[in-house]
């Protein structure tokens, strides 16, 4: 996969990434807006990884590390570029980042209904932990 370049997103990439997620990502998030992604990149400039082929955005993953746990979000590959190793390359770059930062375990949030993603995560060596349940609270401020 020498024709795919993985790099961290910069401020100039935020609008293209948001547009990309509308096409390539499954589901939505309260943080999927300009302010949310801008805060992510400002706080951790290497967390949002982009895959490009020929200068075109073809994949993303957020590889966040809070000093305790490694979290993966928004693994998305453009539908026209799936099954070509782009997701694998993004996850390898995320794993490398986590190891450099001292991370010990990565976890991913995957929608229950997104069977395609579940297969991809399983193929990448991840497995569901059925004993855990995600709890959320939307914050207002």
Coordinates of N, CA and C in Angstrom, one line a residue:
X1 N 0.8 -1.2 0.0 CA 0.0 0.0 0.0 C 0.9 1.3 0.0
X2 N 1.8 1.3 -0.9 CA 2.7 2.4 -0.9 C 2.1 3.7 -1.5
X3 N 0.9 3.5 -2.1 CA 0.2 4.7 -2.7 C -0.7 5.4 -1.7
X4 N -0.8 4.9 -0.5 CA -1.6 5.5 0.6 C -0.7 6.2 1.6
X5 N -1.0 7.5 1.8 CA -0.2 8.3 2.8 C -1.1 8.5 4.0
X6 N -0.5 8.2 5.2 CA -1.2 8.4 6.5 C -0.6 9.6 7.1
X7 N -1.4 10.6 7.5 CA -0.8 11.8 8.2 C -1.8 12.4 9.2
X8 N -1.4 13.1 10.1 CA -2.3 13.8 11.0 C -3.0 14.9 10.3
X9 N -4.3 15.2 10.7 CA -5.0 16.3 10.1 C -4.6 17.6 10.7
X10 N -4.7 18.6 9.9 CA -4.4 20.0 10.3 C -5.6 20.8 10.3
X11 N -5.6 22.0 10.7 CA -6.8 22.9 10.7 C -7.4 23.0 9.3
X12 N -6.6 23.0 8.3 CA -7.2 23.1 6.9 C -8.0 21.9 6.5
X13 N -7.9 20.8 7.2 CA -8.5 19.5 6.8 C -9.9 19.4 7.4
X14 N -10.3 20.3 8.4 CA -11.5 20.0 9.1 C -12.8 20.0 8.3
X15 N -13.0 20.9 7.5 CA -14.2 20.9 6.7 C -14.2 19.7 5.7
X16 N -13.1 19.4 5.0 CA -13.1 18.2 4.2 C -13.4 16.9 5.0
X17 N -12.9 16.8 6.2 CA -13.1 15.7 7.0 C -14.6 15.6 7.4
X18 N -15.2 16.7 7.8 CA -16.6 16.6 8.1 C -17.5 16.2 6.9
X19 N -17.2 16.7 5.8 CA -17.9 16.3 4.6 C -17.6 14.9 4.2
X20 N -16.4 14.4 4.4 CA -16.1 13.0 4.2 C -16.9 12.1 5.1
X21 N -17.0 12.4 6.4 CA -17.8 11.6 7.3 C -19.2 11.4 6.9
X22 N -19.8 12.4 6.2 CA -21.2 12.3 5.8 C -21.3 11.2 4.7
X23 N -20.3 11.0 4.0 CA -20.3 9.9 2.9 C -19.8 8.6 3.4
X24 N -18.7 8.6 4.3 CA -18.0 7.4 4.6 C -18.2 6.8 6.0
X25 N -18.7 7.6 6.9 CA -18.8 7.2 8.3 C -20.3 6.7 8.6
X26 N -20.4 5.8 9.5 CA -21.7 5.3 9.9 C -22.1 6.0 11.2
X27 N -23.3 6.5 11.2 CA -23.8 7.1 12.4 C -23.4 8.5 12.6
X28 N -23.9 9.2 13.6 CA -23.5 10.6 13.8 C -23.1 10.7 15.3
X29 N -22.4 11.8 15.6 CA -22.0 12.1 17.0 C -22.3 13.5 17.3
X30 N -22.5 13.8 18.6 CA -22.7 15.2 19.0 C -21.5 16.0 18.7
X31 N -20.3 15.4 18.6 CA -19.0 16.1 18.4 C -18.7 16.2 16.9
X32 N -19.6 15.7 16.0 CA -19.3 15.8 14.6 C -19.7 17.2 14.0
X33 N -19.0 18.2 14.5 CA -19.2 19.5 14.0 C -17.9 20.2 14.0
X34 N -17.8 21.4 13.4 CA -16.6 22.1 13.2 C -15.9 22.4 14.6
X35 N -16.7 22.8 15.6 CA -16.2 23.1 16.9 C -15.6 21.9 17.6
X36 N -16.3 20.8 17.5 CA -15.8 19.5 18.1 C -14.5 19.0 17.5
X37 N -14.4 19.0 16.2 CA -13.2 18.5 15.5 C -12.1 19.5 15.7
X38 N -12.4 20.8 15.7 CA -11.4 21.8 15.9 C -10.7 21.7 17.3
X39 N -11.6 21.4 18.3 CA -11.0 21.2 19.7 C -10.2 20.0 19.8
X40 N -10.6 18.9 19.1 CA -9.8 17.7 19.1 C -8.4 18.0 18.5
X41 N -8.3 18.6 17.3 CA -7.0 18.9 16.7 C -6.2 19.9 17.5
X42 N -6.8 20.8 18.1 CA -6.1 21.8 18.9 C -5.5 21.2 20.1
X43 N -6.3 20.3 20.8 CA -5.8 19.6 22.0 C -4.8 18.5 21.7
X44 N -5.0 17.8 20.7 CA -4.1 16.7 20.3 C -3.9 16.6 18.8
X45 N -2.9 17.4 18.3 CA -2.7 17.5 16.9 C -2.4 16.3 16.1
X46 N -2.1 15.2 16.8 CA -1.8 13.9 16.1 C -2.9 12.9 16.2
X47 N -4.0 13.2 16.8 CA -5.1 12.3 17.1 C -5.9 11.9 15.9
X48 N -6.2 12.9 15.0 CA -7.0 12.6 13.9 C -6.1 12.3 12.7
X49 N -6.1 11.0 12.3 CA -5.3 10.5 11.2 C -6.1 10.4 9.9
X50 N -5.4 10.8 8.9 CA -6.1 10.8 7.5 C -5.3 9.9 6.6
X51 N -6.0 9.2 5.8 CA -5.4 8.4 4.7 C -5.8 9.1 3.4
X52 N -4.7 9.3 2.6 CA -4.9 9.9 1.3 C -4.3 9.0 0.2
X53 N -5.0 9.0 -0.9 CA -4.5 8.3 -2.1 C -4.6 9.3 -3.2
X54 N -3.4 9.6 -3.8 CA -3.4 10.6 -4.9 C -3.9 12.0 -4.5
X55 N -3.7 12.4 -3.2 CA -4.1 13.6 -2.7 C -5.6 13.7 -2.3
X56 N -6.3 12.6 -2.5 CA -7.7 12.5 -2.1 C -7.9 11.8 -0.8
X57 N -8.7 12.4 0.1 CA -9.0 11.8 1.4 C -9.8 10.5 1.2
X58 N -9.3 9.4 1.7 CA -10.0 8.1 1.5 C -10.3 7.4 2.8
X59 N -9.7 7.9 3.9 CA -10.0 7.3 5.2 C -9.6 8.1 6.4
X60 N -10.2 7.8 7.5 CA -9.9 8.6 8.8 C -9.9 7.6 9.9
X61 N -9.3 7.9 11.0 CA -9.5 7.3 12.3 C -9.0 8.4 13.3
X62 N -9.7 8.4 14.4 CA -9.3 9.2 15.6 C -8.7 8.3 16.6
X63 N -7.4 8.5 16.9 CA -6.6 7.7 17.8 C -6.3 8.5 19.0
X64 N -7.2 8.6 19.9 CA -7.1 9.4 21.1 C -6.4 8.7 22.3
X65 N -5.5 9.4 23.0 CA -4.9 8.8 24.2 C -5.0 9.8 25.3
X66 N -5.6 9.4 26.4 CA -5.8 10.3 27.5 C -4.7 10.2 28.6
X67 N -3.7 9.4 28.3 CA -2.7 9.1 29.3 C -2.9 7.8 30.1
X68 N -4.1 7.3 29.9 CA -4.6 6.1 30.6 C -5.0 5.0 29.6
X69 N -5.9 5.4 28.7 CA -6.4 4.5 27.7 C -6.3 5.0 26.3
X70 N -6.3 4.1 25.4 CA -6.2 4.4 24.0 C -7.6 4.2 23.4
X71 N -8.2 5.2 22.8 CA -9.5 5.1 22.3 C -9.5 5.4 20.8
X72 N -10.3 4.6 20.0 CA -10.4 4.7 18.6 C -11.8 5.1 18.2
X73 N -11.9 6.1 17.4 CA -13.2 6.6 16.9 C -13.1 6.9 15.4
X74 N -14.3 6.9 14.8 CA -14.4 7.4 13.4 C -13.5 6.7 12.4
X75 N -13.3 5.4 12.6 CA -12.6 4.7 11.5 C -13.6 4.6 10.3
X76 N -13.2 5.3 9.3 CA -14.1 5.4 8.1 C -13.2 5.3 6.8
X77 N -13.7 4.6 5.9 CA -13.0 4.5 4.6 C -14.1 4.8 3.5
X78 N -13.7 5.6 2.6 CA -14.7 5.9 1.5 C -15.2 4.6 0.8
X79 N -16.5 4.6 0.6 CA -17.1 3.3 0.0 C -16.4 2.9 -1.3
X80 N -15.9 3.8 -2.1 CA -15.2 3.4 -3.3 C -13.8 2.9 -3.1
X81 N -13.3 2.9 -1.9 CA -11.9 2.5 -1.6 C -11.8 1.4 -0.5
X82 N -13.0 0.8 -0.2 CA -13.0 -0.2 0.8 C -12.4 -1.5 0.3
X83 N -11.9 -2.3 1.3 CA -11.4 -3.6 1.0 C -10.0 -3.5 0.2
X84 N -9.3 -2.5 0.5 CA -8.0 -2.3 -0.2 C -6.9 -2.0 0.8
X85 N -7.1 -2.3 2.1 CA -6.1 -2.2 3.1 C -6.0 -0.8 3.8
X86 N -6.9 0.1 3.4 CA -6.8 1.5 4.0 C -7.1 1.5 5.5
X87 N -8.2 0.8 5.9 CA -8.5 0.7 7.3 C -7.4 0.0 8.1
X88 N -6.8 -1.0 7.5 CA -5.7 -1.7 8.2 C -4.5 -0.8 8.3
X89 N -4.2 0.0 7.3 CA -3.1 1.0 7.4 C -3.4 2.1 8.5
X90 N -4.6 2.5 8.5 CA -5.0 3.5 9.5 C -4.9 2.9 11.0
X91 N -5.3 1.7 11.2 CA -5.2 1.1 12.5 C -3.8 0.8 12.9
X92 N -3.0 0.4 11.9 CA -1.5 0.2 12.2 C -0.9 1.5 12.6
X93 N -1.2 2.6 12.0 CA -0.7 3.9 12.3 C -1.2 4.3 13.7
X94 N -2.5 4.0 14.0 CA -3.0 4.3 15.4 C -2.3 3.5 16.4
X95 N -2.1 2.2 16.1 CA -1.3 1.3 17.1 C 0.1 1.8 17.3
X96 N 0.8 2.3 16.3 CA 2.1 2.8 16.4 C 2.1 4.0 17.3
X97 N 1.1 4.9 17.1 CA 1.0 6.1 17.9 C 0.8 5.7 19.4
X98 N -0.1 4.8 19.6 CA -0.4 4.4 21.0 C 0.9 3.8 21.7
X99 N 1.6 3.0 21.0 CA 2.8 2.4 21.5 C 3.8 3.4 21.9
X100 N 4.0 4.4 21.0 CA 4.9 5.5 21.2 C 4.5 6.3 22.5
X101 N 3.2 6.4 22.7 CA 2.8 7.2 23.9 C 2.7 6.4 25.1
X102 N 3.0 5.1 25.1 CA 3.0 4.2 26.2 C 1.6 3.5 26.5
X103 N 0.8 3.6 25.5 CA -0.5 2.9 25.6 C -0.4 1.4 25.7
X104 N -1.4 0.8 26.4 CA -1.3 -0.7 26.6 C -2.5 -1.4 26.0
X105 N -3.6 -0.7 25.7 CA -4.7 -1.4 25.1 C -5.6 -0.4 24.3
X106 N -6.0 -0.8 23.2 CA -6.8 0.1 22.4 C -8.3 -0.4 22.5
X107 N -9.2 0.6 22.5 CA -10.6 0.2 22.4 C -11.3 1.0 21.4
X108 N -12.3 0.4 20.8 CA -13.1 1.1 19.8 C -14.6 1.1 20.1
X109 N -15.2 2.1 19.8 CA -16.7 2.2 19.9 C -17.3 1.9 18.5
X110 N -18.1 0.8 18.5 CA -18.7 0.4 17.2 C -20.2 0.2 17.4
X111 N -20.9 0.8 16.5 CA -22.4 0.7 16.6 C -22.8 -0.8 16.4
X112 N -23.7 -1.2 17.2 CA -24.2 -2.6 17.2 C -24.7 -3.0 15.9
X113 N -25.4 -2.0 15.2 CA -26.1 -2.3 13.9 C -25.1 -2.3 12.8
X114 N -23.8 -1.9 13.0 CA -22.9 -1.7 11.9 C -22.1 -3.0 11.8
X115 N -22.7 -4.0 11.1 CA -22.0 -5.3 11.0 C -20.7 -5.3 10.2
X116 N -20.7 -4.4 9.1 CA -19.5 -4.3 8.3 C -18.3 -3.9 9.2
X117 N -18.6 -2.9 10.1 CA -17.5 -2.4 11.0 C -17.1 -3.5 11.9
X118 N -18.1 -4.2 12.5 CA -17.7 -5.3 13.4 C -16.8 -6.3 12.8
X119 N -17.1 -6.7 11.5 CA -16.2 -7.6 10.8 C -14.8 -7.0 10.7
X120 N -14.7 -5.7 10.3 CA -13.4 -5.1 10.1 C -12.6 -5.0 11.4
X121 N -13.3 -4.7 12.5 CA -12.6 -4.6 13.8 C -12.1 -6.0 14.2
X122 N -13.0 -7.0 14.0 CA -12.6 -8.4 14.4 C -11.4 -8.8 13.5
X123 N -11.4 -8.5 12.3 CA -10.2 -8.8 11.4 C -9.0 -8.1 11.8
X124 N -9.1 -7.0 12.5 CA -7.9 -6.2 12.9 C -7.4 -6.7 14.3
X125 N -8.1 -7.7 14.9 CA -7.6 -8.3 16.1 C -8.4 -7.8 17.3
X126 N -9.4 -7.0 17.2 CA -10.2 -6.6 18.3 C -11.4 -7.6 18.5
X127 N -11.9 -7.6 19.8 CA -13.0 -8.4 20.1 C -13.9 -7.7 21.0
X128 N -15.2 -8.0 20.9 CA -16.2 -7.3 21.8 C -16.0 -7.8 23.2
X129 N -16.3 -6.9 24.1 CA -16.3 -7.2 25.6 C -17.8 -7.0 26.0
X130 N -18.5 -8.1 26.0 CA -19.9 -8.1 26.3 C -20.2 -7.7 27.7
X131 N -19.3 -7.8 28.6 CA -19.5 -7.5 30.0 C -19.6 -6.0 30.3
X132 N -19.2 -5.2 29.3 CA -19.2 -3.7 29.4 C -20.4 -3.1 28.7
X133 N -20.9 -2.0 29.3 CA -21.9 -1.2 28.6 C -21.5 0.2 28.7
X134 N -21.7 0.9 27.6 CA -21.3 2.3 27.5 C -22.4 3.2 28.1
X135 N -22.0 4.1 29.0 CA -22.9 5.0 29.6 C -22.5 6.4 29.1
X136 N -23.5 7.2 28.8 CA -23.3 8.5 28.3 C -24.2 9.6 29.0
X137 N -23.7 10.8 29.0 CA -24.5 11.9 29.4 C -24.1 13.1 28.6
X138 N -25.0 13.7 27.9 CA -24.7 14.8 27.1 C -24.6 16.0 28.0
X139 N -23.5 16.8 27.8 CA -23.2 17.9 28.7 C -23.6 19.2 28.0
X140 N -24.2 20.1 28.8 CA -24.6 21.4 28.3 C -23.8 22.4 29.1
X141 N -23.5 23.5 28.4 CA -22.7 24.5 29.1 C -22.9 25.8 28.6

